[in-house]
Amino acid sequence: MGLQRPVVRVLSLGRISYTAGLQFQTECVRRHKNGLSGSVLVSETKPLDTLLLCEHSPPVYTVGMRQAAYPSSEEARLRQLGAEFFRTDRGGLITFHGPGQLVCYPVLNLAHFQRKSIRWYIDQLERTMMELCHRYGLETSTSSDRGIWVKDNKICALGVHCGRYITSHGLALNCNTDLGWFEHIVPCGIEGKGVTSLSKELKRNVTVAEVTLPFLEVFEQQFMCTLTISEMRDTSDGFAAWL
């Protein structure tokens, strides 16, 4: 008998602030960890593996756990451009999120998948995005710097957090985002490299809406899971009832 495929719920949040994205992740992670400790509230549903899909607006710069290179003066400079700025607990250095970028935050219990391994998980994310780009006719690669590259230009950034094998944060694929925002930083702290997008490489407008379904198809195949699409329903605490 084969192993049962894990079920992963998908919620498309649309364009939301980075703060809202963090709140959704935090709530999903909390319920997963409560499930591990046996302290799920009676009013809560069973914690579920979840993909949170969104675009971030307003534009935002985020930095990972290695924050020494980004003093308050640098934060102030970037905020003056009209962007928000957040310090996070993900891996990696500085990056940008904004409209035209497919952002995916998988909140998964890795014990439900083929291997309970953060290295395996990151490798699977990279393979997912490489296969997605391949579907669009792009030759991509990975490197020790992480992320997905078209030659020397990064098209997809990865930065994850994992505690007790519960994942958060994730990936950001440049579809038709304004790449000019990246000119104000050294993306991911990597000198001498650039950024690109699907639209730039394909020389046509490639929207987040166009890419979402192929992304989900590839994710489902790569992670050997079954995706179910959920709809948000407003609740008194500001979170979706499906959580």
mmCIF file of C-alpha atoms in Angstrom:
data_model
loop_
_atom_site.group_PDB
_atom_site.id
_atom_site.type_symbol
_atom_site.label_atom_id
_atom_site.label_comp_id
_atom_site.label_asym_id
_atom_site.label_seq_id
_atom_site.Cartn_x
_atom_site.Cartn_y
_atom_site.Cartn_z
ATOM 1 C CA MET A 1 0.000 0.000 0.000
ATOM 2 C CA GLY A 2 1.390 3.425 -0.968
ATOM 3 C CA LEU A 3 1.687 6.304 1.415
ATOM 4 C CA GLN A 4 -1.317 8.593 1.624
ATOM 5 C CA ARG A 5 -0.706 11.916 -0.083
ATOM 6 C CA PRO A 6 -0.835 14.860 2.333
ATOM 7 C CA VAL A 7 -3.641 17.346 1.763
ATOM 8 C CA VAL A 8 -2.610 21.002 1.544
ATOM 9 C CA ARG A 9 -5.113 23.829 1.534
ATOM 10 C CA VAL A 10 -4.536 26.820 -0.734
ATOM 11 C CA LEU A 11 -5.744 30.293 0.128
ATOM 12 C CA SER A 12 -5.303 33.197 -2.274
ATOM 13 C CA LEU A 13 -5.141 36.340 -0.180
ATOM 14 C CA GLY A 14 -4.851 38.781 -3.079
ATOM 15 C CA ARG A 15 -2.945 42.016 -2.540
ATOM 16 C CA ILE A 16 -2.286 42.461 1.158
ATOM 17 C CA SER A 17 0.182 44.289 3.352
ATOM 18 C CA TYR A 18 3.257 42.503 4.618
ATOM 19 C CA THR A 19 1.868 42.878 8.150
ATOM 20 C CA ALA A 20 -1.283 41.001 7.169
ATOM 21 C CA GLY A 21 0.778 38.250 5.550
ATOM 22 C CA LEU A 22 2.773 37.833 8.754
ATOM 23 C CA GLN A 23 -0.425 37.656 10.791
ATOM 24 C CA PHE A 24 -1.825 34.856 8.656
ATOM 25 C CA GLN A 25 1.446 32.930 8.872
ATOM 26 C CA THR A 26 1.705 33.413 12.620
ATOM 27 C CA GLU A 27 -1.826 32.121 13.165
ATOM 28 C CA CYS A 28 -1.254 29.060 10.961
ATOM 29 C CA VAL A 29 2.028 28.257 12.741
ATOM 30 C CA ARG A 30 0.441 28.752 16.162
ATOM 31 C CA ARG A 31 -2.310 26.269 15.436
ATOM 32 C CA HIS A 32 0.168 23.727 14.079
ATOM 33 C CA LYS A 33 2.312 23.991 17.211
ATOM 34 C CA ASN A 34 -0.731 23.826 19.467
ATOM 35 C CA GLY A 35 -1.639 20.630 17.647
ATOM 36 C CA LEU A 36 1.787 19.183 18.378
ATOM 37 C CA SER A 37 1.433 19.978 22.080
ATOM 38 C CA GLY A 38 -2.173 18.830 22.294
ATOM 39 C CA SER A 39 -3.461 22.282 23.225
ATOM 40 C CA VAL A 40 -5.802 23.000 20.292
ATOM 41 C CA LEU A 41 -8.783 25.063 21.453
ATOM 42 C CA VAL A 42 -12.233 23.469 21.265
ATOM 43 C CA SER A 43 -13.351 26.264 18.926
ATOM 44 C CA GLU A 44 -10.493 25.639 16.478
ATOM 45 C CA THR A 45 -10.369 23.222 13.581
ATOM 46 C CA LYS A 46 -7.586 20.686 13.189
ATOM 47 C CA PRO A 47 -4.377 22.467 12.057
ATOM 48 C CA LEU A 48 -3.950 22.118 8.323
ATOM 49 C CA ASP A 49 -0.991 22.297 5.975
ATOM 50 C CA THR A 50 -1.508 25.502 4.038
ATOM 51 C CA LEU A 51 -0.220 27.506 1.087
ATOM 52 C CA LEU A 52 -0.808 31.223 1.483
ATOM 53 C CA LEU A 53 -0.629 33.010 -1.891
ATOM 54 C CA CYS A 54 -0.465 36.777 -2.181
ATOM 55 C CA GLU A 55 1.059 39.897 -3.661
ATOM 56 C CA HIS A 56 2.329 42.523 -1.267
ATOM 57 C CA SER A 57 1.138 46.105 -1.391
ATOM 58 C CA PRO A 58 2.387 48.584 -0.344
ATOM 59 C CA PRO A 59 5.905 47.691 -1.548
ATOM 60 C CA VAL A 60 8.163 46.371 1.197
ATOM 61 C CA TYR A 61 11.798 45.572 1.868
ATOM 62 C CA THR A 62 12.455 42.702 4.281
ATOM 63 C CA VAL A 63 15.636 41.426 5.869
ATOM 64 C CA GLY A 64 16.357 38.034 7.371
ATOM 65 C CA MET A 65 18.075 37.006 10.569
ATOM 66 C CA ARG A 66 21.471 38.409 9.522
ATOM 67 C CA GLN A 67 20.539 42.041 10.090
ATOM 68 C CA ALA A 68 23.840 43.678 11.089
ATOM 69 C CA ALA A 69 24.310 45.184 7.613
ATOM 70 C CA TYR A 70 21.031 47.102 7.832
ATOM 71 C CA PRO A 71 21.252 49.819 10.521
ATOM 72 C CA SER A 72 18.400 52.206 11.290
ATOM 73 C CA SER A 73 19.829 54.748 8.825
ATOM 74 C CA GLU A 74 19.476 52.221 5.986
ATOM 75 C CA GLU A 75 15.948 51.433 7.077
ATOM 76 C CA ALA A 76 15.090 55.155 7.038
ATOM 77 C CA ARG A 77 16.570 55.564 3.536
ATOM 78 C CA LEU A 78 14.444 52.764 2.131
ATOM 79 C CA ARG A 79 11.295 54.000 3.856
ATOM 80 C CA GLN A 80 11.819 57.397 2.241
ATOM 81 C CA LEU A 81 11.381 55.686 -1.133
ATOM 82 C CA GLY A 82 7.773 54.924 -0.168
ATOM 83 C CA ALA A 83 8.305 51.316 0.898
ATOM 84 C CA GLU A 84 7.741 49.590 4.197
ATOM 85 C CA PHE A 85 10.631 47.843 5.983
ATOM 86 C CA PHE A 86 10.531 44.708 8.164
ATOM 87 C CA ARG A 87 13.072 42.651 10.061
ATOM 88 C CA THR A 88 12.064 38.993 10.056
ATOM 89 C CA ASP A 89 13.103 35.571 11.359
ATOM 90 C CA ARG A 90 13.537 34.000 7.907
ATOM 91 C CA GLY A 91 16.855 33.018 6.409
ATOM 92 C CA GLY A 92 18.677 35.267 3.980
ATOM 93 C CA LEU A 93 19.473 38.953 3.718
ATOM 94 C CA ILE A 94 17.520 41.808 2.148
ATOM 95 C CA THR A 95 14.929 41.469 -0.607
ATOM 96 C CA PHE A 96 11.930 43.298 -2.030
ATOM 97 C CA HIS A 97 8.239 42.366 -2.309
ATOM 98 C CA GLY A 98 5.623 44.242 -4.268
ATOM 99 C CA PRO A 99 2.777 44.039 -6.773
ATOM 100 C CA GLY A 100 3.479 41.778 -9.720
ATOM 101 C CA GLN A 101 5.293 39.215 -7.595
ATOM 102 C CA LEU A 102 3.837 35.811 -6.760
ATOM 103 C CA VAL A 103 4.540 35.293 -3.073
ATOM 104 C CA CYS A 104 3.902 31.890 -1.529
ATOM 105 C CA TYR A 105 4.120 31.139 2.190
ATOM 106 C CA PRO A 106 3.889 27.369 2.764
ATOM 107 C CA VAL A 107 2.978 26.641 6.387
ATOM 108 C CA LEU A 108 3.598 22.898 6.485
ATOM 109 C CA ASN A 109 4.297 20.227 9.051
ATOM 110 C CA LEU A 110 7.179 18.428 7.360
ATOM 111 C CA ALA A 111 6.312 15.256 9.282
ATOM 112 C CA HIS A 112 3.396 14.879 6.846
ATOM 113 C CA PHE A 113 5.669 14.738 3.809
ATOM 114 C CA GLN A 114 8.186 12.380 2.235
ATOM 115 C CA ARG A 115 11.090 13.511 4.391
ATOM 116 C CA LYS A 116 11.151 15.357 7.698
ATOM 117 C CA SER A 117 14.086 17.482 6.598
ATOM 118 C CA ILE A 118 14.479 21.237 6.106
ATOM 119 C CA ARG A 119 17.211 20.645 3.503
ATOM 120 C CA TRP A 120 14.830 18.390 1.547
ATOM 121 C CA TYR A 121 12.099 21.030 1.846
ATOM 122 C CA ILE A 122 14.255 23.841 0.440
ATOM 123 C CA ASP A 123 15.462 21.591 -2.368
ATOM 124 C CA GLN A 124 11.843 20.793 -3.245
ATOM 125 C CA LEU A 125 10.939 24.486 -3.341
ATOM 126 C CA GLU A 126 13.841 25.142 -5.693
ATOM 127 C CA ARG A 127 12.896 22.212 -7.942
ATOM 128 C CA THR A 128 9.301 23.446 -8.013
ATOM 129 C CA MET A 129 10.299 26.888 -9.212
ATOM 130 C CA MET A 130 12.824 25.561 -11.732
ATOM 131 C CA GLU A 131 10.161 23.306 -13.247
ATOM 132 C CA LEU A 132 7.693 26.192 -13.353
ATOM 133 C CA CYS A 133 10.211 28.345 -15.215
ATOM 134 C CA HIS A 134 10.950 25.413 -17.531
ATOM 135 C CA ARG A 135 7.272 25.356 -18.492
ATOM 136 C CA TYR A 136 7.773 28.911 -19.709
ATOM 137 C CA GLY A 137 10.813 27.881 -21.732
ATOM 138 C CA LEU A 138 13.407 29.335 -19.367
ATOM 139 C CA GLU A 139 16.641 27.603 -18.461
ATOM 140 C CA THR A 140 17.343 28.221 -14.778
ATOM 141 C CA SER A 141 19.830 27.103 -12.164
ATOM 142 C CA THR A 142 20.478 27.173 -8.439
ATOM 143 C CA SER A 143 23.598 28.088 -6.529
ATOM 144 C CA SER A 144 24.990 28.198 -3.011
ATOM 145 C CA ASP A 145 23.323 31.618 -2.757
ATOM 146 C CA ARG A 146 19.920 29.930 -2.953
ATOM 147 C CA GLY A 147 17.066 31.077 -5.125
ATOM 148 C CA ILE A 148 16.441 30.494 -8.827
ATOM 149 C CA TRP A 149 18.645 32.134 -11.411
ATOM 150 C CA VAL A 150 18.506 32.933 -15.110
ATOM 151 C CA LYS A 151 22.249 33.167 -15.773
ATOM 152 C CA ASP A 152 23.435 35.821 -13.271
ATOM 153 C CA ASN A 153 19.987 37.261 -12.585
ATOM 154 C CA LYS A 154 17.719 36.033 -9.809
ATOM 155 C CA ILE A 155 14.116 35.440 -10.840
ATOM 156 C CA CYS A 156 12.864 33.839 -7.638
ATOM 157 C CA ALA A 157 13.979 34.454 -4.058
ATOM 158 C CA LEU A 158 13.701 31.914 -1.230
ATOM 159 C CA GLY A 159 13.851 32.566 2.489
ATOM 160 C CA VAL A 160 12.295 30.212 5.009
ATOM 161 C CA HIS A 161 11.928 29.628 8.718
ATOM 162 C CA CYS A 162 11.400 26.241 10.318
ATOM 163 C CA GLY A 163 10.683 25.514 13.978
ATOM 164 C CA ARG A 164 9.684 22.060 15.257
ATOM 165 C CA TYR A 165 9.463 21.127 11.551
ATOM 166 C CA ILE A 166 6.704 23.697 10.940
ATOM 167 C CA THR A 167 7.646 25.943 8.018
ATOM 168 C CA SER A 168 6.882 29.601 7.376
ATOM 169 C CA HIS A 169 7.971 32.404 5.031
ATOM 170 C CA GLY A 170 8.753 31.001 1.588
ATOM 171 C CA LEU A 171 9.349 32.252 -1.945
ATOM 172 C CA ALA A 172 8.737 35.185 -4.244
ATOM 173 C CA LEU A 173 8.663 34.867 -8.044
ATOM 174 C CA ASN A 174 9.060 38.011 -10.136
ATOM 175 C CA CYS A 175 6.262 37.981 -12.707
ATOM 176 C CA ASN A 176 5.714 41.579 -13.837
ATOM 177 C CA THR A 177 6.905 43.436 -10.761
ATOM 178 C CA ASP A 178 8.699 46.780 -11.089
ATOM 179 C CA LEU A 179 12.350 45.728 -10.959
ATOM 180 C CA GLY A 180 13.392 49.299 -10.289
ATOM 181 C CA TRP A 181 12.773 48.729 -6.568
ATOM 182 C CA PHE A 182 15.714 46.328 -6.510
ATOM 183 C CA GLU A 183 18.102 49.064 -7.690
ATOM 184 C CA HIS A 184 18.082 50.584 -4.203
ATOM 185 C CA ILE A 185 19.504 47.467 -2.490
ATOM 186 C CA VAL A 186 21.962 44.645 -3.013
ATOM 187 C CA PRO A 187 19.363 41.877 -3.404
ATOM 188 C CA CYS A 188 19.976 39.056 -0.936
ATOM 189 C CA GLY A 189 23.342 40.678 -0.165
ATOM 190 C CA ILE A 190 24.917 39.204 -3.313
ATOM 191 C CA GLU A 191 27.300 41.615 -5.036
ATOM 192 C CA GLY A 192 27.667 41.605 -8.803
ATOM 193 C CA LYS A 193 24.392 39.837 -9.573
ATOM 194 C CA GLY A 194 21.094 41.182 -10.894
ATOM 195 C CA VAL A 195 17.392 40.423 -10.876
ATOM 196 C CA THR A 196 14.950 39.573 -13.619
ATOM 197 C CA SER A 197 11.323 38.601 -14.125
ATOM 198 C CA LEU A 198 9.215 36.332 -16.296
ATOM 199 C CA SER A 199 7.971 39.381 -18.188
ATOM 200 C CA LYS A 200 11.487 40.642 -18.862
ATOM 201 C CA GLU A 201 12.777 37.253 -20.004
ATOM 202 C CA LEU A 202 9.759 36.405 -22.169
ATOM 203 C CA LYS A 203 9.375 39.955 -23.496
ATOM 204 C CA ARG A 204 5.651 40.041 -22.726
ATOM 205 C CA ASN A 205 3.462 40.833 -19.765
ATOM 206 C CA VAL A 206 3.247 37.782 -17.489
ATOM 207 C CA THR A 207 0.859 38.361 -14.602
ATOM 208 C CA VAL A 208 0.599 36.691 -11.221
ATOM 209 C CA ALA A 209 -2.863 35.454 -12.211
ATOM 210 C CA GLU A 210 -1.418 33.672 -15.266
ATOM 211 C CA VAL A 211 1.315 31.956 -13.274
ATOM 212 C CA THR A 212 -0.701 30.869 -10.217
ATOM 213 C CA LEU A 213 -2.364 27.750 -11.641
ATOM 214 C CA PRO A 214 0.803 26.348 -13.279
ATOM 215 C CA PHE A 215 2.631 27.009 -10.003
ATOM 216 C CA LEU A 216 0.059 25.031 -8.032
ATOM 217 C CA GLU A 217 0.195 22.159 -10.531
ATOM 218 C CA VAL A 218 3.974 21.919 -10.231
ATOM 219 C CA PHE A 219 3.922 22.256 -6.428
ATOM 220 C CA GLU A 220 1.395 19.433 -6.167
ATOM 221 C CA GLN A 221 3.519 17.169 -8.352
ATOM 222 C CA GLN A 222 6.836 18.018 -6.703
ATOM 223 C CA PHE A 223 5.616 17.646 -3.119
ATOM 224 C CA MET A 224 3.394 14.646 -3.966
ATOM 225 C CA CYS A 225 0.428 16.204 -2.196
ATOM 226 C CA THR A 226 -3.213 16.974 -2.963
ATOM 227 C CA LEU A 227 -4.129 20.655 -3.096
ATOM 228 C CA THR A 228 -7.584 21.917 -2.187
ATOM 229 C CA ILE A 229 -8.706 25.487 -2.859
ATOM 230 C CA SER A 230 -10.292 27.300 0.086
ATOM 231 C CA GLU A 231 -12.263 30.503 0.161
ATOM 232 C CA MET A 232 -11.882 33.167 2.818
ATOM 233 C CA ARG A 233 -14.842 33.880 5.059
ATOM 234 C CA ASP A 234 -14.762 36.877 7.370
ATOM 235 C CA THR A 235 -14.671 36.136 11.086
ATOM 236 C CA SER A 236 -14.794 38.315 14.165
ATOM 237 C CA ASP A 237 -11.070 37.899 14.868
ATOM 238 C CA GLY A 238 -10.064 39.018 11.376
ATOM 239 C CA PHE A 239 -8.893 35.589 10.209
ATOM 240 C CA ALA A 240 -10.484 33.213 7.763
ATOM 241 C CA ALA A 241 -12.794 30.555 9.145
ATOM 242 C CA TRP A 242 -10.887 27.849 7.307
ATOM 243 C CA LEU A 243 -7.877 28.381 9.629
#
